[in-house]
PDB file of C-alpha atoms in Angstrom:
ATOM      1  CA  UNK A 442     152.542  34.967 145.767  1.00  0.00           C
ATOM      2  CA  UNK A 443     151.300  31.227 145.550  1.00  0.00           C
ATOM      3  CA  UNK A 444     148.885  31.799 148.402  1.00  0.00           C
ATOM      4  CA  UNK A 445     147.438  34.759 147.115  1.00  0.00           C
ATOM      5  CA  UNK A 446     147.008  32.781 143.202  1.00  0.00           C
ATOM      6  CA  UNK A 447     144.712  30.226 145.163  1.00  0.00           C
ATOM      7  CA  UNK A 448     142.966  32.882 147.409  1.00  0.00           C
ATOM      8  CA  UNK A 449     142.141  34.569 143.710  1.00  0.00           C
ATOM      9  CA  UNK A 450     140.833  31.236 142.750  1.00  0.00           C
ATOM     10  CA  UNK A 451     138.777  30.018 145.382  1.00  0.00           C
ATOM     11  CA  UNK A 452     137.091  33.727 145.090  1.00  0.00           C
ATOM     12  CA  UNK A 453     136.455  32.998 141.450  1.00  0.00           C
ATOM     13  CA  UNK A 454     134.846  29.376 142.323  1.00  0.00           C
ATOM     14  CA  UNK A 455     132.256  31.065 144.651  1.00  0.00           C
ATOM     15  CA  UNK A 456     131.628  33.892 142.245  1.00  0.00           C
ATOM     16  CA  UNK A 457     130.795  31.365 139.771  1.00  0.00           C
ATOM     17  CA  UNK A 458     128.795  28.822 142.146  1.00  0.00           C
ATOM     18  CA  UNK A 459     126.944  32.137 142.919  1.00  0.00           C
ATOM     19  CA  UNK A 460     126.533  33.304 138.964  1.00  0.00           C
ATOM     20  CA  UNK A 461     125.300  29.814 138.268  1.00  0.00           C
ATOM     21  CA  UNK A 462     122.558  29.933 140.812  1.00  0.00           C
ATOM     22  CA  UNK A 463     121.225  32.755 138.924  1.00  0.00           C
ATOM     23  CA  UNK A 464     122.165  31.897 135.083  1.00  0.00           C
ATOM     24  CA  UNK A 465     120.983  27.936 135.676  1.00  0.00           C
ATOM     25  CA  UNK A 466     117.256  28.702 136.564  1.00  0.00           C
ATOM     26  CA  UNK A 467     117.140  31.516 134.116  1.00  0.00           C
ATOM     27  CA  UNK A 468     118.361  29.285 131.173  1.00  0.00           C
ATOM     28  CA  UNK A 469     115.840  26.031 132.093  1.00  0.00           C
ATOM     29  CA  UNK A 470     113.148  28.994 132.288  1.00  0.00           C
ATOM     30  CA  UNK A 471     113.848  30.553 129.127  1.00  0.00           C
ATOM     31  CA  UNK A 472     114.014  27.288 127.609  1.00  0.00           C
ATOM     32  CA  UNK A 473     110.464  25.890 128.839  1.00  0.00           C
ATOM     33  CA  UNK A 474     108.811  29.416 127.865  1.00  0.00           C
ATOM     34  CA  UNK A 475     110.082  28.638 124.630  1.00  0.00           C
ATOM     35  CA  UNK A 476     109.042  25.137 124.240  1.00  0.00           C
ATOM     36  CA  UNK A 477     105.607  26.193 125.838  1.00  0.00           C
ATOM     37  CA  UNK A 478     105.072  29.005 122.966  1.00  0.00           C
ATOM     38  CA  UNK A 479     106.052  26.496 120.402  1.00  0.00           C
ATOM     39  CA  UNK A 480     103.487  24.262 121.490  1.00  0.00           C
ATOM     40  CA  UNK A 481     100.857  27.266 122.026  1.00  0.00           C
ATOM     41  CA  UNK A 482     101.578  27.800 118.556  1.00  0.00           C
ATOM     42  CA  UNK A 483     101.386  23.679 117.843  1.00  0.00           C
ATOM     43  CA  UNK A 484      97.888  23.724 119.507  1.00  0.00           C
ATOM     44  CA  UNK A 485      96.734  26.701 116.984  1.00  0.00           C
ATOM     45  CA  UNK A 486      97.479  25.634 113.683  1.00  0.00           C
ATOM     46  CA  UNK A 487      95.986  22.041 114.568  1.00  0.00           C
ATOM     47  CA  UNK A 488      92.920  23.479 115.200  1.00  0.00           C
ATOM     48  CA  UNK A 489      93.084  25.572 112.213  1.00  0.00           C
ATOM     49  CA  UNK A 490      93.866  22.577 109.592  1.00  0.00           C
ATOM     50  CA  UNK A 491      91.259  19.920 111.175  1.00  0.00           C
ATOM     51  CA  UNK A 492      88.730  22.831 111.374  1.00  0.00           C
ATOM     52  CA  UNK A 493      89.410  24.240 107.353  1.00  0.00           C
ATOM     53  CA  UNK A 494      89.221  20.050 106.660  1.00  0.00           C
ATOM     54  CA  UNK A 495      85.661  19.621 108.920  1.00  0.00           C
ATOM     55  CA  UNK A 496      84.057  22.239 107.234  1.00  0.00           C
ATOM     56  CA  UNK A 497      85.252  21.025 103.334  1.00  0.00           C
ATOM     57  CA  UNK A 498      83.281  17.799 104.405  1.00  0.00           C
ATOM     58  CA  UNK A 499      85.870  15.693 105.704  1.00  0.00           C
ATOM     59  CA  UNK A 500      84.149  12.730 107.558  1.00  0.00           C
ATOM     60  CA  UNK A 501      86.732  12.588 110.770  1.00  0.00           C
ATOM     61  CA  UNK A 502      83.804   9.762 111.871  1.00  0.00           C
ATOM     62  CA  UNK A 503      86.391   7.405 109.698  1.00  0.00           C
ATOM     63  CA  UNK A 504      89.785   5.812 110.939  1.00  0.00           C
ATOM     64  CA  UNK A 505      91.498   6.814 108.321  1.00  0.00           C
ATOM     65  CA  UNK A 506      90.743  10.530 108.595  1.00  0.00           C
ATOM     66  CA  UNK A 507      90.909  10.452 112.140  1.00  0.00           C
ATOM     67  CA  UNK A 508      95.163   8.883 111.290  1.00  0.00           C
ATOM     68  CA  UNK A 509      95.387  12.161 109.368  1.00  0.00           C
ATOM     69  CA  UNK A 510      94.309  13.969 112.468  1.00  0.00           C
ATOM     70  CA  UNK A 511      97.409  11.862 114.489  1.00  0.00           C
ATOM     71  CA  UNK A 512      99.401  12.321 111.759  1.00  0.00           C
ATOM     72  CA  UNK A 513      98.822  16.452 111.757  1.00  0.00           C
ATOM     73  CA  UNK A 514      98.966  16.602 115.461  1.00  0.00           C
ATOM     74  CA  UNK A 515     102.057  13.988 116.196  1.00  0.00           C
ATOM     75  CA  UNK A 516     104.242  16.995 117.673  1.00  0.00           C
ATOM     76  CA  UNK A 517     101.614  17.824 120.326  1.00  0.00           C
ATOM     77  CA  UNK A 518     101.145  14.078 120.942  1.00  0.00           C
ATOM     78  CA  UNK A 519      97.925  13.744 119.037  1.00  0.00           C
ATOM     79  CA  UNK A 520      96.525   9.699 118.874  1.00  0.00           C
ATOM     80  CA  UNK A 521      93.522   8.504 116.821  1.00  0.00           C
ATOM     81  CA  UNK A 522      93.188   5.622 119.845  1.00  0.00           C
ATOM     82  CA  UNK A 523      90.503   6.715 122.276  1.00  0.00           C
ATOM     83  CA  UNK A 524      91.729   7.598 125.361  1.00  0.00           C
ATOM     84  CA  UNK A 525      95.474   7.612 123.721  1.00  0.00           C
ATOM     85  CA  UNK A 526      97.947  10.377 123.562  1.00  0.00           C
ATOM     86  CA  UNK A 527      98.162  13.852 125.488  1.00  0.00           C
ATOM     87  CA  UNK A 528      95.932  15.280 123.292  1.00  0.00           C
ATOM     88  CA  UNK A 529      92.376  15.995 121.910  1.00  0.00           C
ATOM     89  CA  UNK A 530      90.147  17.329 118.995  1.00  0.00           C
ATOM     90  CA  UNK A 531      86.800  18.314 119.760  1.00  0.00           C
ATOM     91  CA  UNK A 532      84.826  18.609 116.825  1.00  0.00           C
ATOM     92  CA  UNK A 533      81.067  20.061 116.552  1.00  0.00           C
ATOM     93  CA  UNK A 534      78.518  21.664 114.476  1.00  0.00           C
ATOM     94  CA  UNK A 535      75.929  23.541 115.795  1.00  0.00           C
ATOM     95  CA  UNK A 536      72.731  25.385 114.370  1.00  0.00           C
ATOM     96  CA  UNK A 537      70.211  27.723 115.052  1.00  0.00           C
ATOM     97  CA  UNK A 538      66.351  26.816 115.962  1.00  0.00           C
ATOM     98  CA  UNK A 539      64.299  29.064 113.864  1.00  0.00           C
ATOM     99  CA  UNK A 540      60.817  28.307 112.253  1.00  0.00           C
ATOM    100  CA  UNK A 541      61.972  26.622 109.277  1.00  0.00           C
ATOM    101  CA  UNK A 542      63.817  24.145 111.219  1.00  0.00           C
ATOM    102  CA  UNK A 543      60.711  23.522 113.754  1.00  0.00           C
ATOM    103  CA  UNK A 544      58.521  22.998 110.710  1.00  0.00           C
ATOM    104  CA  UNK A 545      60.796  20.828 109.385  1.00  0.00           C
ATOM    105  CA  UNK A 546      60.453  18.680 112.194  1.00  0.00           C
ATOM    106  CA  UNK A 547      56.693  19.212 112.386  1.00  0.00           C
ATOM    107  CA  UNK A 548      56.783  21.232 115.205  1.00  0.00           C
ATOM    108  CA  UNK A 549      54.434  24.230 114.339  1.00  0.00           C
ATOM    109  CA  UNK A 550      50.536  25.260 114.014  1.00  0.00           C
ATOM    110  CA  UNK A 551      48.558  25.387 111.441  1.00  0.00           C
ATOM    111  CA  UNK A 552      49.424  29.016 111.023  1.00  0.00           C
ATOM    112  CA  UNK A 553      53.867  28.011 110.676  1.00  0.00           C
ATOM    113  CA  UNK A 554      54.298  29.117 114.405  1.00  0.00           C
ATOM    114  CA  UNK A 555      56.396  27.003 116.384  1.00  0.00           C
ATOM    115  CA  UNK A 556      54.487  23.958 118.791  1.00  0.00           C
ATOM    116  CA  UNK A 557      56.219  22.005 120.793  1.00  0.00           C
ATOM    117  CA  UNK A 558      60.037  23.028 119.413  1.00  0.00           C
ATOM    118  CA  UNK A 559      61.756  23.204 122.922  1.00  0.00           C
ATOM    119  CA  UNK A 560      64.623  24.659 121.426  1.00  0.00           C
ATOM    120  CA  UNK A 561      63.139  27.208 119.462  1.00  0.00           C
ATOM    121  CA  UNK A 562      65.576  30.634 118.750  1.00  0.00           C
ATOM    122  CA  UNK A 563      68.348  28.513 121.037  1.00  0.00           C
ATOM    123  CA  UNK A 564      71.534  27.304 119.530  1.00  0.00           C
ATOM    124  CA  UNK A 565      71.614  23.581 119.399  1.00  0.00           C
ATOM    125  CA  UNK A 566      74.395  20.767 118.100  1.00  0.00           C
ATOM    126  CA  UNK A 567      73.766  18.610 115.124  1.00  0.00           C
ATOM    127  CA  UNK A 568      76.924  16.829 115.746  1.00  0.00           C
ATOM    128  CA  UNK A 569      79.614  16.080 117.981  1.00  0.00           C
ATOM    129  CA  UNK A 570      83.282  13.907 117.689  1.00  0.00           C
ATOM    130  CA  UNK A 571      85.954  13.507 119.866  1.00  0.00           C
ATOM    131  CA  UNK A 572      89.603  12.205 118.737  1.00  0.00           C
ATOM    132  CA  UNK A 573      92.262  11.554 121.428  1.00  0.00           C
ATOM    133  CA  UNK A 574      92.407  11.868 124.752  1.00  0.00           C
ATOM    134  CA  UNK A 575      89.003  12.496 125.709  1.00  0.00           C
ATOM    135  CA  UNK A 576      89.430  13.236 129.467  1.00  0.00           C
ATOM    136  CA  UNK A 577      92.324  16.153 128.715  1.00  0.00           C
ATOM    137  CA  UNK A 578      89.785  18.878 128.684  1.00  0.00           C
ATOM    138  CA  UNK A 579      85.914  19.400 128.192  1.00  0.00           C
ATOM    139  CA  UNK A 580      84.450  21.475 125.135  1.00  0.00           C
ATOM    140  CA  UNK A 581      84.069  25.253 125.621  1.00  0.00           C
ATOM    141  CA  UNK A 582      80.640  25.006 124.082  1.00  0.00           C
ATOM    142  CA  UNK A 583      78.836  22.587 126.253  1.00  0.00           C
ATOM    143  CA  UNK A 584      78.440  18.772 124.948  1.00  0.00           C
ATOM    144  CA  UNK A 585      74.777  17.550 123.861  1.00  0.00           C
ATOM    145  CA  UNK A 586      73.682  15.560 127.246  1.00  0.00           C
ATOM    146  CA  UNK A 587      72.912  11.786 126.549  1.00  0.00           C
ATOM    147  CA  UNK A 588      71.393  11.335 130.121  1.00  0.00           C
ATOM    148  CA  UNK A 589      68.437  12.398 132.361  1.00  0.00           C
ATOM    149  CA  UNK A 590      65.719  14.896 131.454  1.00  0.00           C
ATOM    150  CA  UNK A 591      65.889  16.143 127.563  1.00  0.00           C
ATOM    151  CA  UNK A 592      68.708  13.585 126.570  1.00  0.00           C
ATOM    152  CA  UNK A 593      69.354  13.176 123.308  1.00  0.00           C
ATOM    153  CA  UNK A 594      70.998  10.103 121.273  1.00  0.00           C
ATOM    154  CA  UNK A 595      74.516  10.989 119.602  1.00  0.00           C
ATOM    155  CA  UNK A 596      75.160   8.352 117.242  1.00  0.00           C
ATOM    156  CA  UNK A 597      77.921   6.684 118.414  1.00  0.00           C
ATOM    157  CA  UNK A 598      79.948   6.222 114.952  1.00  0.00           C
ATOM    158  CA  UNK A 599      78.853   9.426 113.202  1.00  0.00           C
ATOM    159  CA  UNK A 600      78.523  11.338 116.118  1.00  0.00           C
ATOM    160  CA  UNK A 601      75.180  13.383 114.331  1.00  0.00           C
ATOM    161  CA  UNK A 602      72.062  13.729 116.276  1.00  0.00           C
ATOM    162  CA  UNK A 603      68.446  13.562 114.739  1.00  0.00           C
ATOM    163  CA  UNK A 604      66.474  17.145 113.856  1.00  0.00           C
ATOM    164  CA  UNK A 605      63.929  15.947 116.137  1.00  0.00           C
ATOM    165  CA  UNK A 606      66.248  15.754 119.258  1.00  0.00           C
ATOM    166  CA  UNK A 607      67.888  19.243 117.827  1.00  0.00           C
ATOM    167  CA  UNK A 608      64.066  21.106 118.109  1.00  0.00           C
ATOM    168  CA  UNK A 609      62.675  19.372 121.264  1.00  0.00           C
ATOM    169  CA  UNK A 610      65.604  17.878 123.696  1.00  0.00           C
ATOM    170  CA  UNK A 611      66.981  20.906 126.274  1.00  0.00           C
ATOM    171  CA  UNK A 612      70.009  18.598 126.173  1.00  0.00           C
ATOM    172  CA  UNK A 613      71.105  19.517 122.857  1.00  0.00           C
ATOM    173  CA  UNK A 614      71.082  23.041 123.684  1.00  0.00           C
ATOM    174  CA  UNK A 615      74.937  24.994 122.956  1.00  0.00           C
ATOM    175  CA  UNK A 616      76.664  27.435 125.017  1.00  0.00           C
ATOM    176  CA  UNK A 617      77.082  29.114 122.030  1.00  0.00           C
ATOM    177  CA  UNK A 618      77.703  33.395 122.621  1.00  0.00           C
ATOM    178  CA  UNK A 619      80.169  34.515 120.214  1.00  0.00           C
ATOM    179  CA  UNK A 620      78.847  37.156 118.452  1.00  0.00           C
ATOM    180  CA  UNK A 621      77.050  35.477 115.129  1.00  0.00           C
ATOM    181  CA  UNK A 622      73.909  36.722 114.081  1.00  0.00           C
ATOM    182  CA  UNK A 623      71.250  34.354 113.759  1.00  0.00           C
ATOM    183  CA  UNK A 624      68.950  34.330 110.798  1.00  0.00           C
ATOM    184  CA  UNK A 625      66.401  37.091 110.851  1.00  0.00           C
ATOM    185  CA  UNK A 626      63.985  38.468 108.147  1.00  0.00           C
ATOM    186  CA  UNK A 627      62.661  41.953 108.886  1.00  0.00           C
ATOM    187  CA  UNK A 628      60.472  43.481 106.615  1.00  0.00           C
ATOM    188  CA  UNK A 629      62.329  42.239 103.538  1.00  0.00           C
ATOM    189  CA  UNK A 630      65.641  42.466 104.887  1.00  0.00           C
ATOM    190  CA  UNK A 631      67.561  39.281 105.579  1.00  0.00           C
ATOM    191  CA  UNK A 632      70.507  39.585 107.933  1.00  0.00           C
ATOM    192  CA  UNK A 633      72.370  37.309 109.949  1.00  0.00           C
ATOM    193  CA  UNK A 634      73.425  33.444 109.279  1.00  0.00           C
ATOM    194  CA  UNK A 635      71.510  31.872 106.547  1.00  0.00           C
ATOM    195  CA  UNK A 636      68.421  29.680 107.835  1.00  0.00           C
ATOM    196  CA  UNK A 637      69.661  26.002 108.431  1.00  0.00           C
ATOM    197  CA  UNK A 638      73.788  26.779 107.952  1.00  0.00           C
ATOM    198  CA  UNK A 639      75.731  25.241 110.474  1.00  0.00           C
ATOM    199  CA  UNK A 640      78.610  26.932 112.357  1.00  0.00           C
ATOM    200  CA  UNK A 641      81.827  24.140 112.356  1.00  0.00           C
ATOM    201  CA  UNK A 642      84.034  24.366 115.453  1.00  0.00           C
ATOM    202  CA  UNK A 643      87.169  22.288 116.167  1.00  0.00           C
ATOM    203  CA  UNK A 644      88.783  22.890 119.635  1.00  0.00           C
ATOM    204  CA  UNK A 645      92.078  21.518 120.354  1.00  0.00           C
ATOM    205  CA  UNK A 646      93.926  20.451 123.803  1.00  0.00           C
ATOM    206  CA  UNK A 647      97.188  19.809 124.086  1.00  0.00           C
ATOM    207  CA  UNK A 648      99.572  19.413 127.491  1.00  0.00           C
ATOM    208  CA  UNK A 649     102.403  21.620 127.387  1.00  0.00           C
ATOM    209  CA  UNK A 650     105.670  20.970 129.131  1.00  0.00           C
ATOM    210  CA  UNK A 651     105.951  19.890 132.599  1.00  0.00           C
ATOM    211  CA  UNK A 652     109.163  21.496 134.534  1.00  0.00           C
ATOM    212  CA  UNK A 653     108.238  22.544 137.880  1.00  0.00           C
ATOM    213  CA  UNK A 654     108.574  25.248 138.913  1.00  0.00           C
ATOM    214  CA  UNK A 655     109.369  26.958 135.495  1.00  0.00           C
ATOM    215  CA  UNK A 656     106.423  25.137 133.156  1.00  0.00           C
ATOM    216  CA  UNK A 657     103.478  23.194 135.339  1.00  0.00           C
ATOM    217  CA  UNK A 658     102.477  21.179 132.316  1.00  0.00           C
ATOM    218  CA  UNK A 659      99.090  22.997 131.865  1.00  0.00           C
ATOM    219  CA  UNK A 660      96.910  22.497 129.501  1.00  0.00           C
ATOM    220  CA  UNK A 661      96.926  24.341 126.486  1.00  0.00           C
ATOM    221  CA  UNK A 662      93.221  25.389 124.964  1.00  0.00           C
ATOM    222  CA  UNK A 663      92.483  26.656 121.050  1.00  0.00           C
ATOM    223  CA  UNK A 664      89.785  26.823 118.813  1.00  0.00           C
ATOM    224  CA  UNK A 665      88.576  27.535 115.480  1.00  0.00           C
ATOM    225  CA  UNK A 666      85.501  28.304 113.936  1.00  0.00           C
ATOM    226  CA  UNK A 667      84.216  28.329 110.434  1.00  0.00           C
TER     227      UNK A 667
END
């Protein structure tokens, strides 16, 4: 009878080794799919608040706005150091190039028709910041190019860019294809985004969880747009 108790029990041990082999990796998986959609979620609602706050007016180009920014983003390991953290807000504004803007600059005939604006009926930026880690992920957008041919000069505390590098520097010019209408007038009808409005965009990176083989610790991508 006693050698047939431990028989039972050594059968139970390697049932259970076996179970565990199974139940181990499914619990750390479940677990990192949840932490992952938390911080999906995380990387969301940050872009969400800074972008509702950059389009009130908030100047992020000050420390202390750019702490608030931290402050928001501390669970996705947001920093308002350059370079800090293991994360990043992108923030830009871009426009569109129609007449009234190349006039504006003095870029048109005598007759109002554009002369000499590059960027004419092209999406440009009028302003671009970066908070955080800066080499976590690239914008979605483009970025305004501050070297070679049609550079333009980003202000490096601001982060705003001069109308006359918006109308006449290719480097200024957006991937920007989502959809918006630009401003059109035809025959009396207006349609599309108001002449001169800007579109505000705040993009967020954060890097999820790293627990190979069950989370990689990719990089998680939002954005918002007002």
């Amino acid at each position: 009878m006693k050698r047939n108790k431990n028989k039972k029990s050594g059968v139970a041990i390697i049932e259970f080794s076996f179970g565990m082999l199974i139940l181990v990796p499914l619990l750390l998986g479940t677990v990192a799919t949840g932490l992952n959609l938390v911080q999906v979620l995380s990387t969301v609602q940050l872009a969400r608040d800074v972008g509702h706050m950059y389009a009130r007016g908030t100047d992020f180009s000050q420390p202390g706005n750019k702490t608030v920014v931290a402050t928001i983003g501390s669970d996705v390991g947001m920093s308002a150091t350059p370079g800090a953290g293991n994360s990043v807000v992108i923030l830009s504004t871009v426009t569109y190039v129609d007449k009234a803007m190349c006039a504006a600059a003095g870029k048109v005939d005598g007759s109002g028709n554009p002369l000499g604006c590059t960027n004419y009926t092209k999406w440009v930026f009028t302003q671009r910041l970066t908070i955080g880690k800066i080499s976590l992920r690239s914008s979605s957008f483009g970025s305004p190019s501050t070297s070679g041919n049609g550079s333009v000069t980003v202000d490096s505390t601001t982060g705003k860019i001069s109308l006359n590098d918006q109308v006449t520097k290719t480097g200024d010019v957006a991937t920007f294809a989502v959809g918006i209408n630009p401003y059109a007038n035809t025959a009396g009808v207006i349609t599309g985004l108001p002449s001169g409005q800007v579109i505000y965009i705040a993009e967020t990176a954060t890097t999820a969880m790293n627990l190979p083989p069950f989370a990689p610790g990719s990089v998680v991508y939002s954005y918002a747009m007002f």
